[in-house]
mmCIF file of C-alpha atoms in Angstrom:
data_model
loop_
_atom_site.group_PDB
_atom_site.id
_atom_site.type_symbol
_atom_site.label_atom_id
_atom_site.label_comp_id
_atom_site.label_asym_id
_atom_site.label_seq_id
_atom_site.Cartn_x
_atom_site.Cartn_y
_atom_site.Cartn_z
ATOM 1 C CA MET B 400 13.869 2.544 14.238
ATOM 2 C CA ILE B 401 11.842 1.201 16.498
ATOM 3 C CA TYR B 402 12.896 -0.964 19.150
ATOM 4 C CA GLN B 403 9.949 -3.764 20.294
ATOM 5 C CA THR B 404 10.374 -7.362 21.419
ATOM 6 C CA PRO B 405 9.242 -8.959 18.350
ATOM 7 C CA GLY B 406 11.734 -7.212 16.372
ATOM 8 C CA LEU B 407 12.545 -4.078 14.989
ATOM 9 C CA ILE B 408 10.125 -1.650 13.245
ATOM 10 C CA ASP B 409 11.962 0.946 10.502
ATOM 11 C CA TYR B 410 11.198 4.581 11.289
ATOM 12 C CA GLN B 411 12.658 7.534 9.476
ATOM 13 C CA GLU B 412 11.610 10.856 9.240
ATOM 14 C CA ALA B 413 12.266 14.720 8.301
ATOM 15 C CA GLY B 414 11.020 17.899 7.277
ATOM 16 C CA LYS B 415 8.725 20.234 9.043
ATOM 17 C CA GLY B 416 4.478 20.703 9.391
ATOM 18 C CA PRO B 417 1.598 18.778 8.894
ATOM 19 C CA THR B 418 2.748 14.561 9.458
ATOM 20 C CA VAL B 419 2.250 12.589 6.622
ATOM 21 C CA VAL B 420 3.056 8.931 7.353
ATOM 22 C CA LEU B 421 4.527 6.640 4.016
ATOM 23 C CA VAL B 422 3.548 3.774 3.639
ATOM 24 C CA PRO B 423 5.769 1.992 1.012
ATOM 25 C CA GLY B 424 4.883 -1.498 -0.567
ATOM 26 C CA SER B 425 6.091 -5.177 -1.173
ATOM 27 C CA CYS B 426 10.138 -5.165 -1.907
ATOM 28 C CA SER B 427 10.525 -1.978 -0.868
ATOM 29 C CA THR B 428 11.758 0.141 1.638
ATOM 30 C CA GLY B 429 10.387 4.015 2.921
ATOM 31 C CA ALA B 430 13.699 5.045 0.574
ATOM 32 C CA ALA B 431 10.531 4.085 -1.890
ATOM 33 C CA TRP B 432 9.264 7.630 -1.430
ATOM 34 C CA ARG B 433 11.998 9.517 -2.209
ATOM 35 C CA PRO B 434 11.107 10.907 -5.527
ATOM 36 C CA VAL B 435 7.639 12.188 -3.872
ATOM 37 C CA MET B 436 9.279 13.895 -0.854
ATOM 38 C CA GLY B 437 11.645 15.453 -3.192
ATOM 39 C CA HIS B 438 8.826 17.668 -4.558
ATOM 40 C CA TRP B 439 7.396 18.588 -1.438
ATOM 41 C CA GLN B 440 10.734 20.549 0.327
ATOM 42 C CA GLY B 441 10.006 19.895 3.391
ATOM 43 C CA GLN B 442 6.100 20.968 3.161
ATOM 44 C CA PHE B 443 5.759 18.320 5.650
ATOM 45 C CA ARG B 444 6.806 16.432 8.258
ATOM 46 C CA CYS B 445 7.614 12.810 6.503
ATOM 47 C CA VAL B 446 7.830 9.678 8.282
ATOM 48 C CA THR B 447 8.492 6.503 6.498
ATOM 49 C CA THR B 448 8.306 3.153 7.514
ATOM 50 C CA SER B 449 9.137 -0.397 5.519
ATOM 51 C CA LEU B 450 6.528 -3.326 6.107
ATOM 52 C CA LEU B 451 7.072 -6.937 7.629
ATOM 53 C CA GLY B 452 10.480 -8.419 5.999
ATOM 54 C CA TYR B 453 12.035 -5.477 4.408
ATOM 55 C CA GLY B 454 14.267 -2.873 5.120
ATOM 56 C CA GLY B 455 15.084 -2.960 8.843
ATOM 57 C CA THR B 456 10.996 -3.817 9.689
ATOM 58 C CA ALA B 457 11.572 -8.010 11.227
ATOM 59 C CA GLU B 458 9.201 -10.263 9.852
ATOM 60 C CA ARG B 459 6.352 -11.688 12.144
ATOM 61 C CA ARG B 460 4.669 -13.501 10.312
ATOM 62 C CA THR B 461 4.819 -17.622 9.291
ATOM 63 C CA SER B 462 3.374 -19.422 6.368
ATOM 64 C CA ASP B 463 0.366 -20.193 9.195
ATOM 65 C CA ASP B 464 -0.340 -17.084 10.883
ATOM 66 C CA THR B 465 -0.057 -14.302 8.169
ATOM 67 C CA ASP B 466 -3.255 -11.693 9.226
ATOM 68 C CA ILE B 467 -3.056 -8.500 8.338
ATOM 69 C CA ALA B 468 -2.782 -7.563 12.104
ATOM 70 C CA HIS B 469 0.760 -7.930 11.856
ATOM 71 C CA GLU B 470 1.239 -5.297 9.590
ATOM 72 C CA ARG B 471 -1.460 -3.509 10.738
ATOM 73 C CA GLU B 472 -0.089 -3.290 14.636
ATOM 74 C CA ILE B 473 3.848 -2.033 13.396
ATOM 75 C CA LEU B 474 2.473 0.601 11.731
ATOM 76 C CA GLU B 475 -0.120 1.833 14.370
ATOM 77 C CA SER B 476 3.364 1.931 16.365
ATOM 78 C CA VAL B 477 5.215 4.048 13.795
ATOM 79 C CA ILE B 478 1.679 6.441 14.120
ATOM 80 C CA ARG B 479 1.707 6.403 17.909
ATOM 81 C CA ARG B 480 5.830 6.807 17.651
ATOM 82 C CA THR B 481 5.152 10.086 15.864
ATOM 83 C CA GLY B 482 3.246 11.999 18.770
ATOM 84 C CA GLY B 483 0.494 12.858 17.220
ATOM 85 C CA PRO B 484 -2.430 12.754 14.499
ATOM 86 C CA VAL B 485 -1.128 11.764 11.241
ATOM 87 C CA HIS B 486 -2.055 12.250 6.907
ATOM 88 C CA LEU B 487 -1.384 8.089 6.411
ATOM 89 C CA VAL B 488 0.099 7.299 2.936
ATOM 90 C CA GLY B 489 -0.321 4.357 1.327
ATOM 91 C CA HIS B 490 1.168 2.088 -1.865
ATOM 92 C CA SER B 491 -0.056 -0.824 -3.248
ATOM 93 C CA PHE B 492 0.128 -3.667 -0.186
ATOM 94 C CA GLY B 493 1.056 -0.460 2.031
ATOM 95 C CA GLY B 494 -2.417 0.813 1.143
ATOM 96 C CA LEU B 495 -4.119 -2.022 2.241
ATOM 97 C CA THR B 496 -2.725 -1.631 5.509
ATOM 98 C CA ALA B 497 -3.218 2.002 5.794
ATOM 99 C CA LEU B 498 -6.854 0.457 4.952
ATOM 100 C CA ALA B 499 -6.376 -1.668 8.016
ATOM 101 C CA VAL B 500 -5.270 0.574 10.400
ATOM 102 C CA ALA B 501 -8.049 2.929 9.379
ATOM 103 C CA LEU B 502 -10.946 0.436 10.011
ATOM 104 C CA ARG B 503 -9.454 -0.825 12.971
ATOM 105 C CA GLY B 504 -9.743 2.315 14.429
ATOM 106 C CA ARG B 505 -7.113 3.181 17.255
ATOM 107 C CA VAL B 506 -4.615 5.580 16.200
ATOM 108 C CA PRO B 507 -5.783 9.017 15.700
ATOM 109 C CA LEU B 508 -5.361 9.849 11.758
ATOM 110 C CA LEU B 509 -6.115 12.814 9.771
ATOM 111 C CA SER B 510 -6.526 11.523 6.514
ATOM 112 C CA LEU B 511 -6.273 8.482 4.428
ATOM 113 C CA THR B 512 -4.448 7.860 0.815
ATOM 114 C CA ILE B 513 -4.928 4.730 -0.655
ATOM 115 C CA ALA B 514 -2.985 3.794 -4.057
ATOM 116 C CA GLU B 515 -3.019 0.592 -6.214
ATOM 117 C CA ALA B 516 -4.058 -1.510 -3.415
ATOM 118 C CA PRO B 517 -4.333 -5.122 -4.061
ATOM 119 C CA ALA B 518 -7.892 -5.138 -2.243
ATOM 120 C CA MET B 519 -9.166 -8.306 -4.587
ATOM 121 C CA GLU B 520 -11.360 -9.367 -1.531
ATOM 122 C CA ILE B 521 -13.710 -6.366 -2.535
ATOM 123 C CA LEU B 522 -14.160 -7.438 -5.579
ATOM 124 C CA LYS B 523 -15.309 -10.691 -4.185
ATOM 125 C CA GLU B 524 -17.585 -9.386 -1.915
ATOM 126 C CA THR B 525 -19.100 -7.651 -4.748
ATOM 127 C CA GLY B 526 -19.480 -10.188 -7.465
ATOM 128 C CA GLU B 527 -16.794 -9.177 -9.736
ATOM 129 C CA GLN B 528 -15.536 -12.330 -10.704
ATOM 130 C CA GLN B 529 -13.529 -11.494 -13.556
ATOM 131 C CA HIS B 530 -11.330 -8.969 -12.232
ATOM 132 C CA TYR B 531 -10.490 -11.482 -8.989
ATOM 133 C CA ASP B 532 -9.894 -13.980 -11.106
ATOM 134 C CA ALA B 533 -7.248 -12.098 -12.615
ATOM 135 C CA PHE B 534 -5.358 -11.566 -9.163
ATOM 136 C CA ARG B 535 -5.892 -15.321 -8.204
ATOM 137 C CA ASN B 536 -4.673 -16.391 -11.888
ATOM 138 C CA MET B 537 -1.587 -14.438 -11.450
ATOM 139 C CA SER B 538 -1.331 -15.225 -7.542
ATOM 140 C CA ARG B 539 -1.472 -18.885 -8.482
ATOM 141 C CA ALA B 540 0.912 -18.914 -11.217
ATOM 142 C CA TYR B 541 3.754 -16.924 -9.450
ATOM 143 C CA SER B 542 3.981 -19.205 -6.280
ATOM 144 C CA ASP B 543 3.599 -22.210 -8.382
ATOM 145 C CA ALA B 544 6.848 -21.248 -10.186
ATOM 146 C CA VAL B 545 8.433 -20.229 -6.811
ATOM 147 C CA MET B 546 7.416 -24.007 -6.175
ATOM 148 C CA ARG B 547 9.127 -24.921 -9.209
ATOM 149 C CA GLY B 548 12.426 -23.050 -8.742
ATOM 150 C CA GLU B 549 11.843 -19.965 -10.928
ATOM 151 C CA THR B 550 14.680 -17.867 -9.694
ATOM 152 C CA ASP B 551 12.785 -14.761 -10.723
ATOM 153 C CA ALA B 552 9.474 -15.722 -10.118
ATOM 154 C CA ILE B 553 8.450 -12.831 -8.926
ATOM 155 C CA ALA B 554 8.606 -11.488 -12.133
ATOM 156 C CA ARG B 555 5.255 -13.185 -12.791
ATOM 157 C CA MET B 556 3.676 -10.232 -10.165
ATOM 158 C CA VAL B 557 5.667 -7.295 -11.503
ATOM 159 C CA ASP B 558 4.818 -7.525 -14.606
ATOM 160 C CA PHE B 559 1.063 -7.781 -13.828
ATOM 161 C CA TYR B 560 1.419 -4.542 -12.082
ATOM 162 C CA GLY B 561 3.145 -3.035 -13.991
ATOM 163 C CA GLY B 562 2.908 -4.444 -17.643
ATOM 164 C CA ALA B 563 4.987 -6.686 -19.787
ATOM 165 C CA GLY B 564 9.124 -6.334 -19.506
ATOM 166 C CA THR B 565 8.523 -4.303 -16.003
ATOM 167 C CA PHE B 566 10.722 -6.025 -14.622
ATOM 168 C CA ALA B 567 13.538 -6.795 -17.098
ATOM 169 C CA ALA B 568 13.882 -2.968 -17.216
ATOM 170 C CA TRP B 569 14.628 -2.264 -13.852
ATOM 171 C CA PRO B 570 17.796 -1.631 -12.384
ATOM 172 C CA GLN B 571 19.383 -4.839 -11.582
ATOM 173 C CA ARG B 572 19.952 -3.966 -7.901
ATOM 174 C CA VAL B 573 15.989 -3.551 -7.727
ATOM 175 C CA ARG B 574 15.696 -6.880 -9.060
ATOM 176 C CA ASP B 575 17.778 -8.942 -7.155
ATOM 177 C CA TYR B 576 15.841 -7.091 -3.759
ATOM 178 C CA ALA B 577 12.641 -7.800 -5.330
ATOM 179 C CA ILE B 578 13.640 -11.426 -5.882
ATOM 180 C CA GLU B 579 15.462 -11.416 -2.756
ATOM 181 C CA THR B 580 12.299 -10.757 -0.516
ATOM 182 C CA THR B 581 10.235 -13.142 -2.821
ATOM 183 C CA SER B 582 9.367 -14.890 0.421
ATOM 184 C CA ALA B 583 7.773 -12.192 2.061
ATOM 185 C CA ASN B 584 5.864 -11.241 -0.587
ATOM 186 C CA LEU B 585 4.176 -14.318 -0.733
ATOM 187 C CA LEU B 586 3.841 -13.486 2.785
ATOM 188 C CA ASP B 587 1.868 -10.630 1.775
ATOM 189 C CA TRP B 588 -0.440 -12.086 -0.725
ATOM 190 C CA LYS B 589 -1.625 -14.826 1.776
ATOM 191 C CA SER B 590 -2.190 -11.938 3.979
ATOM 192 C CA ALA B 591 -4.158 -9.494 1.873
ATOM 193 C CA TYR B 592 -6.033 -12.555 0.412
ATOM 194 C CA GLY B 593 -6.944 -13.339 4.260
ATOM 195 C CA PHE B 594 -7.742 -9.877 4.899
ATOM 196 C CA ARG B 595 -12.230 -9.807 4.328
ATOM 197 C CA LEU B 596 -13.545 -6.380 2.875
ATOM 198 C CA THR B 597 -16.642 -5.974 2.707
ATOM 199 C CA PRO B 598 -18.980 -3.063 1.431
ATOM 200 C CA MET B 599 -20.363 -2.858 5.022
ATOM 201 C CA SER B 600 -16.802 -2.566 6.379
ATOM 202 C CA LEU B 601 -15.956 0.150 4.304
ATOM 203 C CA ALA B 602 -18.841 2.127 5.594
ATOM 204 C CA THR B 603 -17.109 2.576 8.801
ATOM 205 C CA VAL B 604 -13.887 4.507 7.526
ATOM 206 C CA LYS B 605 -15.071 7.905 8.422
ATOM 207 C CA ILE B 606 -12.026 10.004 8.398
ATOM 208 C CA PRO B 607 -11.498 11.698 4.572
ATOM 209 C CA THR B 608 -10.121 9.504 1.984
ATOM 210 C CA LEU B 609 -8.453 9.912 -1.424
ATOM 211 C CA VAL B 610 -8.206 6.264 -3.431
ATOM 212 C CA ILE B 611 -5.734 6.662 -6.252
ATOM 213 C CA TRP B 612 -4.981 4.924 -9.395
ATOM 214 C CA GLY B 613 -3.253 4.417 -12.645
ATOM 215 C CA GLU B 614 -4.886 4.948 -15.931
ATOM 216 C CA THR B 615 -2.545 2.373 -17.651
ATOM 217 C CA SER B 616 -2.556 -0.033 -14.234
ATOM 218 C CA HIS B 617 -3.979 -3.400 -14.949
ATOM 219 C CA PRO B 618 -8.177 -3.354 -15.137
ATOM 220 C CA ALA B 619 -8.417 -5.812 -11.771
ATOM 221 C CA VAL B 620 -6.445 -3.586 -10.118
ATOM 222 C CA ARG B 621 -8.368 -0.129 -11.523
ATOM 223 C CA ARG B 622 -11.389 -2.004 -10.319
ATOM 224 C CA ALA B 623 -11.121 -3.058 -6.818
ATOM 225 C CA ASN B 624 -9.708 0.435 -6.215
ATOM 226 C CA ASP B 625 -12.685 2.126 -7.544
ATOM 227 C CA CYS B 626 -14.752 -0.575 -5.576
ATOM 228 C CA LEU B 627 -12.806 1.055 -2.322
ATOM 229 C CA SER B 628 -13.842 4.821 -3.416
ATOM 230 C CA ARG B 629 -17.154 3.962 -3.739
ATOM 231 C CA TYR B 630 -18.087 2.139 -0.698
ATOM 232 C CA ILE B 631 -15.722 4.601 1.913
ATOM 233 C CA PRO B 632 -17.977 7.134 2.730
ATOM 234 C CA GLU B 633 -17.415 10.268 0.542
ATOM 235 C CA ALA B 634 -14.138 8.779 -0.560
ATOM 236 C CA SER B 635 -12.749 11.430 -3.142
ATOM 237 C CA ARG B 636 -10.663 9.473 -6.321
ATOM 238 C CA ALA B 637 -7.781 10.597 -8.623
ATOM 239 C CA THR B 638 -6.397 8.912 -11.812
ATOM 240 C CA ILE B 639 -2.954 9.444 -13.007
ATOM 241 C CA ALA B 640 -2.687 10.210 -16.566
ATOM 242 C CA GLY B 641 -0.194 7.582 -17.762
ATOM 243 C CA ALA B 642 0.553 5.863 -14.785
ATOM 244 C CA ALA B 643 0.697 2.532 -13.824
ATOM 245 C CA HIS B 644 1.025 0.639 -10.544
ATOM 246 C CA PHE B 645 4.577 1.512 -9.842
ATOM 247 C CA MET B 646 3.216 5.185 -9.993
ATOM 248 C CA ILE B 647 5.229 6.629 -6.698
ATOM 249 C CA ALA B 648 8.461 6.855 -8.913
ATOM 250 C CA THR B 649 7.696 7.350 -12.430
ATOM 251 C CA HIS B 650 4.907 10.068 -11.606
ATOM 252 C CA PRO B 651 5.946 11.141 -8.521
ATOM 253 C CA LYS B 652 4.788 15.286 -8.890
ATOM 254 C CA GLN B 653 1.813 13.975 -9.970
ATOM 255 C CA PHE B 654 1.085 12.176 -7.126
ATOM 256 C CA ALA B 655 2.947 14.825 -4.404
ATOM 257 C CA ASP B 656 0.755 17.123 -5.671
ATOM 258 C CA LEU B 657 -2.640 15.016 -4.811
ATOM 259 C CA ILE B 658 -1.350 14.739 -1.505
ATOM 260 C CA VAL B 659 -1.072 18.272 -1.162
ATOM 261 C CA ARG B 660 -4.152 18.864 -2.044
ATOM 262 C CA HIS B 661 -5.803 15.760 0.193
ATOM 263 C CA VAL B 662 -3.610 17.449 3.343
ATOM 264 C CA GLU B 663 -4.909 20.896 3.049
ATOM 265 C CA ARG B 664 -8.479 19.537 2.507
ATOM 266 C CA SER B 665 -8.539 17.566 5.691
ATOM 267 C CA SER B 666 -6.519 19.736 7.742
ATOM 268 C CA PRO B 667 -8.045 20.832 11.232
ATOM 269 C CA LEU B 668 -7.907 24.123 10.157
ATOM 270 C CA ALA B 669 -9.971 23.365 6.094
ATOM 271 C CA ALA B 670 -12.511 21.372 8.307
ATOM 272 C CA ALA B 671 -13.481 24.454 10.816
ATOM 273 C CA GLN B 672 -13.893 26.653 7.795
#
């Protein structure tokens, strides 16, 4: 745990080797990475955290101030705590936050991996209106459902990402946690919509970058991440066959293998050869 005046920040680490900082998405904690970490068998020094409002990380945002800078700052604190340059891996909203850290460039990164980031603002900037509207329509219907008092309104967001019936198929404890953290997730969406992304800004990312999406993910999600991979200079891309948004749980080995290869290619020794 990292203790700061604005509030606590989750911090756990395990293993030895190159440091990989793993950032989960919304309605989740660092525990979400256990299936992936299990395939590495201590190959990396794995550092996990939770985003604002999840796990032990205190919320710092308000409905009037959802700037993604608040997320970026806690993640920068985690990276500084590691004591050296890291390979940064983020899933979903964690991927968008990881991108925000890379764009700011205040902490040392050896590589960046973005998996299924809700990067809808790059869709807006590049004229992908149909895909942008898909995000907007979902998040608007979700927010309206919350306002009407639908207890499980967050199921709308989960099923958008994972396909119809995804939320209902989750274990009860996982559904309960998602419902419990709905208010934080609504702030996440405001943060994402407020994070302007342009081809020009993405061109400033100069570290080795891997962008991952699932073969069966929502078309708007696939297109947003495809745009990231095209506008970040020399970014590589990977599609996980048969996977949708929640790939770190459903396809952990395939995900873990992609990270191993990316870390190996991005290591200082590989760069010197």
